[in-house]
């Protein structure tokens, strides 16, 4: 389907300020400030200074929370976002309500206890983010994530993403098991001008006991679209010759 840029000059702005560069700037800023996030149920809260707030907004991490403080801005990270910043980028420490820092294994087990499919969802999120896609929640479209080529202010989301799993726990999300599921999802994606991207995560027999298992996981990417008969019709002009 291709990118749908918002307004004249949006594509040029995105090319001049690549997402990879913005994420590196954010990583550097958070690392230098020894950033700490607070674990709160199924999310992580972080109080950012003015510079970090700008970078978080530009990199599309977290959701700003309205606050009365003028020089500070609270952000709420989803579990995949928080673990990506902590484990993959290593720029965010996460503490619990008693101000005790969680190591990667403790954080992994906590997030698995809150969401059984967290390992597969995180692997899918990490896979897209490492390819410099902006990944946001997709619940409003009935999918797991939506993926943007750059900041949502510049471009519409290009993919509606569903995460499936194979191997251990493969029946836990239980979607797209029958053709009616495919048809409904594809029709919905078409109505909002998005391509369905199915990410199938395979544990390859490895138990998800620690984040180190992610190295053994494999991921298969498939786009699914509706077939349009018009694309294969004979050209009437050609037929009459």
PDB file of C-alpha atoms in Angstrom:
ATOM      1  CA  UNK A   1       0.000   0.000   0.000  1.00  0.00           C
ATOM      2  CA  UNK A   2       2.957   2.316   0.614  1.00  0.00           C
ATOM      3  CA  UNK A   3       3.437   5.314   2.911  1.00  0.00           C
ATOM      4  CA  UNK A   4       0.789   8.024   3.057  1.00  0.00           C
ATOM      5  CA  UNK A   5       2.551  11.215   4.090  1.00  0.00           C
ATOM      6  CA  UNK A   6       0.657  13.956   5.875  1.00  0.00           C
ATOM      7  CA  UNK A   7       1.062  17.177   3.972  1.00  0.00           C
ATOM      8  CA  UNK A   8       3.652  18.631   1.654  1.00  0.00           C
ATOM      9  CA  UNK A   9       7.226  18.301   2.885  1.00  0.00           C
ATOM     10  CA  UNK A  10       6.528  15.536   5.434  1.00  0.00           C
ATOM     11  CA  UNK A  11       8.622  12.959   3.605  1.00  0.00           C
ATOM     12  CA  UNK A  12      11.560  15.375   3.340  1.00  0.00           C
ATOM     13  CA  UNK A  13      11.330  16.109   7.089  1.00  0.00           C
ATOM     14  CA  UNK A  14      11.408  12.406   7.887  1.00  0.00           C
ATOM     15  CA  UNK A  15      14.426  11.798   5.641  1.00  0.00           C
ATOM     16  CA  UNK A  16      16.280  14.729   7.198  1.00  0.00           C
ATOM     17  CA  UNK A  17      15.641  13.467  10.734  1.00  0.00           C
ATOM     18  CA  UNK A  18      15.738   9.647  10.668  1.00  0.00           C
ATOM     19  CA  UNK A  19      14.154   7.726  13.524  1.00  0.00           C
ATOM     20  CA  UNK A  20      17.391   5.830  14.207  1.00  0.00           C
ATOM     21  CA  UNK A  21      19.136   9.135  14.977  1.00  0.00           C
ATOM     22  CA  UNK A  22      16.346  10.298  17.310  1.00  0.00           C
ATOM     23  CA  UNK A  23      16.400   6.997  19.257  1.00  0.00           C
ATOM     24  CA  UNK A  24      20.188   7.256  19.682  1.00  0.00           C
ATOM     25  CA  UNK A  25      19.779  10.783  21.073  1.00  0.00           C
ATOM     26  CA  UNK A  26      17.121   9.541  23.490  1.00  0.00           C
ATOM     27  CA  UNK A  27      19.302   6.612  24.550  1.00  0.00           C
ATOM     28  CA  UNK A  28      22.206   8.952  25.254  1.00  0.00           C
ATOM     29  CA  UNK A  29      20.075  11.399  27.250  1.00  0.00           C
ATOM     30  CA  UNK A  30      18.486   8.709  29.416  1.00  0.00           C
ATOM     31  CA  UNK A  31      21.835   7.007  30.033  1.00  0.00           C
ATOM     32  CA  UNK A  32      23.566  10.229  31.071  1.00  0.00           C
ATOM     33  CA  UNK A  33      20.787  11.085  33.545  1.00  0.00           C
ATOM     34  CA  UNK A  34      20.748   7.558  35.037  1.00  0.00           C
ATOM     35  CA  UNK A  35      17.025   7.445  34.276  1.00  0.00           C
ATOM     36  CA  UNK A  36      14.707   5.443  36.544  1.00  0.00           C
ATOM     37  CA  UNK A  37      11.162   4.339  35.802  1.00  0.00           C
ATOM     38  CA  UNK A  38       8.597   3.237  38.383  1.00  0.00           C
ATOM     39  CA  UNK A  39       6.925  -0.129  37.861  1.00  0.00           C
ATOM     40  CA  UNK A  40       3.175   0.302  38.213  1.00  0.00           C
ATOM     41  CA  UNK A  41       0.900  -2.657  37.439  1.00  0.00           C
ATOM     42  CA  UNK A  42       1.109  -3.231  33.643  1.00  0.00           C
ATOM     43  CA  UNK A  43       3.099  -0.105  32.847  1.00  0.00           C
ATOM     44  CA  UNK A  44       6.151   1.921  33.858  1.00  0.00           C
ATOM     45  CA  UNK A  45       5.985   5.596  34.840  1.00  0.00           C
ATOM     46  CA  UNK A  46       8.831   7.980  34.127  1.00  0.00           C
ATOM     47  CA  UNK A  47       9.314  11.650  34.993  1.00  0.00           C
ATOM     48  CA  UNK A  48      11.213  13.320  32.156  1.00  0.00           C
ATOM     49  CA  UNK A  49      12.893  16.705  32.025  1.00  0.00           C
ATOM     50  CA  UNK A  50      12.157  19.089  29.160  1.00  0.00           C
ATOM     51  CA  UNK A  51      14.827  17.713  26.819  1.00  0.00           C
ATOM     52  CA  UNK A  52      13.880  14.095  27.446  1.00  0.00           C
ATOM     53  CA  UNK A  53      10.175  14.844  27.034  1.00  0.00           C
ATOM     54  CA  UNK A  54      10.887  16.275  23.595  1.00  0.00           C
ATOM     55  CA  UNK A  55      12.987  13.258  22.616  1.00  0.00           C
ATOM     56  CA  UNK A  56      10.407  10.779  23.931  1.00  0.00           C
ATOM     57  CA  UNK A  57       7.726  12.526  21.912  1.00  0.00           C
ATOM     58  CA  UNK A  58       9.880  12.596  18.773  1.00  0.00           C
ATOM     59  CA  UNK A  59      10.849   8.926  19.177  1.00  0.00           C
ATOM     60  CA  UNK A  60       7.250   7.966  20.051  1.00  0.00           C
ATOM     61  CA  UNK A  61       7.962   6.177  23.298  1.00  0.00           C
ATOM     62  CA  UNK A  62       5.303   6.251  25.989  1.00  0.00           C
ATOM     63  CA  UNK A  63       2.181   8.293  26.498  1.00  0.00           C
ATOM     64  CA  UNK A  64       2.393  11.758  28.120  1.00  0.00           C
ATOM     65  CA  UNK A  65       0.393  12.148  31.313  1.00  0.00           C
ATOM     66  CA  UNK A  66      -1.125  15.505  32.189  1.00  0.00           C
ATOM     67  CA  UNK A  67       0.703  17.071  35.136  1.00  0.00           C
ATOM     68  CA  UNK A  68       0.685  20.422  36.920  1.00  0.00           C
ATOM     69  CA  UNK A  69       4.489  20.535  36.955  1.00  0.00           C
ATOM     70  CA  UNK A  70       5.841  22.853  34.262  1.00  0.00           C
ATOM     71  CA  UNK A  71       9.476  21.720  34.162  1.00  0.00           C
ATOM     72  CA  UNK A  72       8.738  17.980  34.348  1.00  0.00           C
ATOM     73  CA  UNK A  73       6.572  15.666  32.251  1.00  0.00           C
ATOM     74  CA  UNK A  74       5.340  12.225  33.265  1.00  0.00           C
ATOM     75  CA  UNK A  75       5.271   9.440  30.669  1.00  0.00           C
ATOM     76  CA  UNK A  76       3.591   6.046  30.836  1.00  0.00           C
ATOM     77  CA  UNK A  77       5.384   3.218  29.012  1.00  0.00           C
ATOM     78  CA  UNK A  78       3.719  -0.017  27.985  1.00  0.00           C
ATOM     79  CA  UNK A  79       5.475  -3.225  29.009  1.00  0.00           C
ATOM     80  CA  UNK A  80       7.105  -3.824  25.622  1.00  0.00           C
ATOM     81  CA  UNK A  81       8.297  -0.205  25.422  1.00  0.00           C
ATOM     82  CA  UNK A  82       9.708  -0.236  28.941  1.00  0.00           C
ATOM     83  CA  UNK A  83      11.526  -3.530  28.461  1.00  0.00           C
ATOM     84  CA  UNK A  84      12.968  -2.338  25.152  1.00  0.00           C
ATOM     85  CA  UNK A  85      14.362   0.809  26.791  1.00  0.00           C
ATOM     86  CA  UNK A  86      15.674  -1.177  29.754  1.00  0.00           C
ATOM     87  CA  UNK A  87      16.919  -4.420  28.231  1.00  0.00           C
ATOM     88  CA  UNK A  88      17.730  -3.649  24.594  1.00  0.00           C
ATOM     89  CA  UNK A  89      18.818   0.000  24.782  1.00  0.00           C
ATOM     90  CA  UNK A  90      20.037  -0.332  28.392  1.00  0.00           C
ATOM     91  CA  UNK A  91      19.144   3.271  29.161  1.00  0.00           C
ATOM     92  CA  UNK A  92      16.304   2.946  31.702  1.00  0.00           C
ATOM     93  CA  UNK A  93      16.478   1.405  35.151  1.00  0.00           C
ATOM     94  CA  UNK A  94      13.167   0.196  36.542  1.00  0.00           C
ATOM     95  CA  UNK A  95      12.351   0.200  40.254  1.00  0.00           C
ATOM     96  CA  UNK A  96       9.379  -1.093  42.239  1.00  0.00           C
ATOM     97  CA  UNK A  97       7.268   0.735  44.825  1.00  0.00           C
ATOM     98  CA  UNK A  98       9.965   0.209  47.480  1.00  0.00           C
ATOM     99  CA  UNK A  99      12.571   1.886  45.236  1.00  0.00           C
ATOM    100  CA  UNK A 100      14.346  -1.439  44.639  1.00  0.00           C
ATOM    101  CA  UNK A 101      15.817  -1.825  41.169  1.00  0.00           C
ATOM    102  CA  UNK A 102      14.605  -4.818  39.172  1.00  0.00           C
ATOM    103  CA  UNK A 103      17.238  -6.764  37.269  1.00  0.00           C
ATOM    104  CA  UNK A 104      16.403  -8.063  33.791  1.00  0.00           C
ATOM    105  CA  UNK A 105      15.351 -11.535  34.974  1.00  0.00           C
ATOM    106  CA  UNK A 106      13.092 -10.127  37.699  1.00  0.00           C
ATOM    107  CA  UNK A 107      11.542  -7.682  35.260  1.00  0.00           C
ATOM    108  CA  UNK A 108      11.035 -10.445  32.703  1.00  0.00           C
ATOM    109  CA  UNK A 109       9.231 -12.705  35.199  1.00  0.00           C
ATOM    110  CA  UNK A 110       7.079  -9.848  36.462  1.00  0.00           C
ATOM    111  CA  UNK A 111       5.949  -8.893  32.965  1.00  0.00           C
ATOM    112  CA  UNK A 112       5.243 -12.522  32.083  1.00  0.00           C
ATOM    113  CA  UNK A 113       3.078 -12.767  35.219  1.00  0.00           C
ATOM    114  CA  UNK A 114       1.075  -9.751  34.047  1.00  0.00           C
ATOM    115  CA  UNK A 115       0.806 -10.911  30.417  1.00  0.00           C
ATOM    116  CA  UNK A 116       1.294 -14.563  29.482  1.00  0.00           C
ATOM    117  CA  UNK A 117       2.134 -13.706  25.857  1.00  0.00           C
ATOM    118  CA  UNK A 118       4.684 -11.051  26.788  1.00  0.00           C
ATOM    119  CA  UNK A 119       7.719 -12.954  25.357  1.00  0.00           C
ATOM    120  CA  UNK A 120       6.130 -13.220  21.892  1.00  0.00           C
ATOM    121  CA  UNK A 121       4.776  -9.674  21.936  1.00  0.00           C
ATOM    122  CA  UNK A 122       8.108  -8.260  23.058  1.00  0.00           C
ATOM    123  CA  UNK A 123      10.004 -10.201  20.355  1.00  0.00           C
ATOM    124  CA  UNK A 124       7.633  -8.780  17.732  1.00  0.00           C
ATOM    125  CA  UNK A 125       7.939  -5.250  19.143  1.00  0.00           C
ATOM    126  CA  UNK A 126      11.736  -5.497  19.275  1.00  0.00           C
ATOM    127  CA  UNK A 127      11.874  -6.834  15.718  1.00  0.00           C
ATOM    128  CA  UNK A 128       9.995  -3.799  14.368  1.00  0.00           C
ATOM    129  CA  UNK A 129      11.766  -1.197  16.508  1.00  0.00           C
ATOM    130  CA  UNK A 130      15.188  -2.514  15.523  1.00  0.00           C
ATOM    131  CA  UNK A 131      14.162  -1.907  11.903  1.00  0.00           C
ATOM    132  CA  UNK A 132      13.331   1.709  12.858  1.00  0.00           C
ATOM    133  CA  UNK A 133       9.563   1.365  12.640  1.00  0.00           C
ATOM    134  CA  UNK A 134       7.545   3.396  15.123  1.00  0.00           C
ATOM    135  CA  UNK A 135       5.343   0.924  17.001  1.00  0.00           C
ATOM    136  CA  UNK A 136       2.182   1.997  18.796  1.00  0.00           C
ATOM    137  CA  UNK A 137      -0.752   0.102  20.380  1.00  0.00           C
ATOM    138  CA  UNK A 138      -3.276  -1.141  17.846  1.00  0.00           C
ATOM    139  CA  UNK A 139      -6.324  -1.899  19.983  1.00  0.00           C
ATOM    140  CA  UNK A 140      -8.418   0.770  18.254  1.00  0.00           C
ATOM    141  CA  UNK A 141      -8.073  -1.227  15.026  1.00  0.00           C
ATOM    142  CA  UNK A 142      -8.533  -4.629  16.634  1.00  0.00           C
ATOM    143  CA  UNK A 143      -4.854  -5.585  16.240  1.00  0.00           C
ATOM    144  CA  UNK A 144      -1.838  -5.769  18.543  1.00  0.00           C
ATOM    145  CA  UNK A 145       0.269  -2.938  17.134  1.00  0.00           C
ATOM    146  CA  UNK A 146       0.310  -0.422  14.325  1.00  0.00           C
ATOM    147  CA  UNK A 147       3.595   0.428  12.605  1.00  0.00           C
ATOM    148  CA  UNK A 148       4.564   3.848  11.238  1.00  0.00           C
ATOM    149  CA  UNK A 149       7.415   4.652   8.862  1.00  0.00           C
ATOM    150  CA  UNK A 150       8.180   7.727  10.976  1.00  0.00           C
ATOM    151  CA  UNK A 151       6.420   9.978  13.487  1.00  0.00           C
ATOM    152  CA  UNK A 152       2.595   9.798  13.343  1.00  0.00           C
ATOM    153  CA  UNK A 153       2.506  13.576  12.828  1.00  0.00           C
ATOM    154  CA  UNK A 154       4.245  13.079   9.480  1.00  0.00           C
ATOM    155  CA  UNK A 155       2.813   9.833   8.136  1.00  0.00           C
ATOM    156  CA  UNK A 156      -0.167   7.536   8.577  1.00  0.00           C
ATOM    157  CA  UNK A 157       0.458   4.071  10.006  1.00  0.00           C
ATOM    158  CA  UNK A 158       1.308   1.630   7.240  1.00  0.00           C
ATOM    159  CA  UNK A 159       0.808  -1.757   8.891  1.00  0.00           C
ATOM    160  CA  UNK A 160      -1.719  -3.273  11.250  1.00  0.00           C
ATOM    161  CA  UNK A 161       0.246  -5.909  13.154  1.00  0.00           C
ATOM    162  CA  UNK A 162      -0.955  -9.187  14.618  1.00  0.00           C
ATOM    163  CA  UNK A 163       1.364 -11.316  16.759  1.00  0.00           C
ATOM    164  CA  UNK A 164       0.994 -15.103  16.615  1.00  0.00           C
ATOM    165  CA  UNK A 165       3.070 -17.738  18.341  1.00  0.00           C
ATOM    166  CA  UNK A 166       4.319 -21.207  17.522  1.00  0.00           C
ATOM    167  CA  UNK A 167       5.873 -23.712  19.860  1.00  0.00           C
ATOM    168  CA  UNK A 168       5.381 -23.492  23.601  1.00  0.00           C
ATOM    169  CA  UNK A 169       2.165 -21.635  24.454  1.00  0.00           C
ATOM    170  CA  UNK A 170       1.182 -21.371  20.807  1.00  0.00           C
ATOM    171  CA  UNK A 171      -2.544 -21.484  21.525  1.00  0.00           C
ATOM    172  CA  UNK A 172      -2.588 -18.676  24.063  1.00  0.00           C
ATOM    173  CA  UNK A 173      -3.545 -15.855  21.700  1.00  0.00           C
ATOM    174  CA  UNK A 174      -5.644 -18.164  19.483  1.00  0.00           C
ATOM    175  CA  UNK A 175      -6.370 -15.829  16.575  1.00  0.00           C
ATOM    176  CA  UNK A 176      -6.500 -16.340  12.813  1.00  0.00           C
ATOM    177  CA  UNK A 177      -7.217 -20.029  13.327  1.00  0.00           C
ATOM    178  CA  UNK A 178     -10.141 -20.034  10.876  1.00  0.00           C
ATOM    179  CA  UNK A 179     -10.664 -18.263   7.538  1.00  0.00           C
ATOM    180  CA  UNK A 180     -13.430 -16.046   8.917  1.00  0.00           C
ATOM    181  CA  UNK A 181     -10.873 -14.469  11.253  1.00  0.00           C
ATOM    182  CA  UNK A 182      -8.624 -13.683   8.297  1.00  0.00           C
ATOM    183  CA  UNK A 183     -11.447 -12.227   6.244  1.00  0.00           C
ATOM    184  CA  UNK A 184     -12.740  -9.974   9.018  1.00  0.00           C
ATOM    185  CA  UNK A 185      -9.274  -8.702   9.889  1.00  0.00           C
ATOM    186  CA  UNK A 186      -8.271  -8.070   6.267  1.00  0.00           C
ATOM    187  CA  UNK A 187     -11.529  -6.251   5.563  1.00  0.00           C
ATOM    188  CA  UNK A 188     -10.995  -4.063   8.632  1.00  0.00           C
ATOM    189  CA  UNK A 189      -7.424  -3.269   7.565  1.00  0.00           C
ATOM    190  CA  UNK A 190      -8.611  -2.352   4.096  1.00  0.00           C
ATOM    191  CA  UNK A 191     -11.231   0.022   5.481  1.00  0.00           C
ATOM    192  CA  UNK A 192      -8.560   1.974   7.382  1.00  0.00           C
ATOM    193  CA  UNK A 193      -5.975   1.827   4.544  1.00  0.00           C
ATOM    194  CA  UNK A 194      -3.479  -0.461   6.277  1.00  0.00           C
ATOM    195  CA  UNK A 195      -1.734  -3.659   5.267  1.00  0.00           C
ATOM    196  CA  UNK A 196      -2.090  -6.601   7.634  1.00  0.00           C
ATOM    197  CA  UNK A 197       1.327  -7.734   8.885  1.00  0.00           C
ATOM    198  CA  UNK A 198       1.339 -11.079  10.677  1.00  0.00           C
ATOM    199  CA  UNK A 199       4.396 -11.743  12.835  1.00  0.00           C
ATOM    200  CA  UNK A 200       4.670 -15.383  13.857  1.00  0.00           C
ATOM    201  CA  UNK A 201       7.095 -15.922  16.727  1.00  0.00           C
ATOM    202  CA  UNK A 202       8.533 -19.398  17.217  1.00  0.00           C
ATOM    203  CA  UNK A 203      10.179 -20.317  20.498  1.00  0.00           C
ATOM    204  CA  UNK A 204      12.013 -23.213  18.781  1.00  0.00           C
ATOM    205  CA  UNK A 205      11.507 -25.387  21.832  1.00  0.00           C
ATOM    206  CA  UNK A 206      13.086 -22.926  24.249  1.00  0.00           C
ATOM    207  CA  UNK A 207      11.318 -22.163  27.511  1.00  0.00           C
ATOM    208  CA  UNK A 208      10.867 -18.474  28.220  1.00  0.00           C
ATOM    209  CA  UNK A 209      12.526 -18.575  31.635  1.00  0.00           C
ATOM    210  CA  UNK A 210      14.727 -15.510  31.069  1.00  0.00           C
ATOM    211  CA  UNK A 211      15.221 -12.788  28.450  1.00  0.00           C
ATOM    212  CA  UNK A 212      18.237 -14.664  27.094  1.00  0.00           C
ATOM    213  CA  UNK A 213      15.768 -17.028  25.393  1.00  0.00           C
ATOM    214  CA  UNK A 214      14.968 -14.224  22.928  1.00  0.00           C
ATOM    215  CA  UNK A 215      18.190 -14.962  21.049  1.00  0.00           C
ATOM    216  CA  UNK A 216      16.818 -18.412  20.201  1.00  0.00           C
ATOM    217  CA  UNK A 217      13.419 -17.166  19.063  1.00  0.00           C
ATOM    218  CA  UNK A 218      12.755 -16.817  15.352  1.00  0.00           C
ATOM    219  CA  UNK A 219      10.182 -14.584  13.711  1.00  0.00           C
ATOM    220  CA  UNK A 220       8.384 -14.921  10.386  1.00  0.00           C
ATOM    221  CA  UNK A 221       6.887 -11.857   8.711  1.00  0.00           C
ATOM    222  CA  UNK A 222       3.945 -12.118   6.349  1.00  0.00           C
ATOM    223  CA  UNK A 223       1.751  -9.460   4.785  1.00  0.00           C
ATOM    224  CA  UNK A 224      -1.799 -10.475   3.941  1.00  0.00           C
ATOM    225  CA  UNK A 225      -3.973  -8.558   1.473  1.00  0.00           C
ATOM    226  CA  UNK A 226      -7.285  -9.046  -0.303  1.00  0.00           C
ATOM    227  CA  UNK A 227      -7.148 -10.187  -3.923  1.00  0.00           C
ATOM    228  CA  UNK A 228      -8.834  -7.751  -6.271  1.00  0.00           C
ATOM    229  CA  UNK A 229     -10.206  -9.361  -9.479  1.00  0.00           C
ATOM    230  CA  UNK A 230      -9.830  -6.033 -11.299  1.00  0.00           C
ATOM    231  CA  UNK A 231      -6.059  -6.394 -11.100  1.00  0.00           C
ATOM    232  CA  UNK A 232      -6.170  -9.455 -13.359  1.00  0.00           C
ATOM    233  CA  UNK A 233      -8.809  -8.447 -15.902  1.00  0.00           C
ATOM    234  CA  UNK A 234      -7.914  -8.210 -19.546  1.00  0.00           C
ATOM    235  CA  UNK A 235      -7.613  -4.692 -20.838  1.00  0.00           C
ATOM    236  CA  UNK A 236     -10.794  -4.035 -22.878  1.00  0.00           C
ATOM    237  CA  UNK A 237      -8.776  -1.953 -25.340  1.00  0.00           C
ATOM    238  CA  UNK A 238      -6.365  -4.834 -25.915  1.00  0.00           C
ATOM    239  CA  UNK A 239      -9.202  -7.334 -26.284  1.00  0.00           C
ATOM    240  CA  UNK A 240     -10.857  -5.376 -29.090  1.00  0.00           C
ATOM    241  CA  UNK A 241      -7.728  -5.276 -31.258  1.00  0.00           C
TER     242      UNK A 241
END
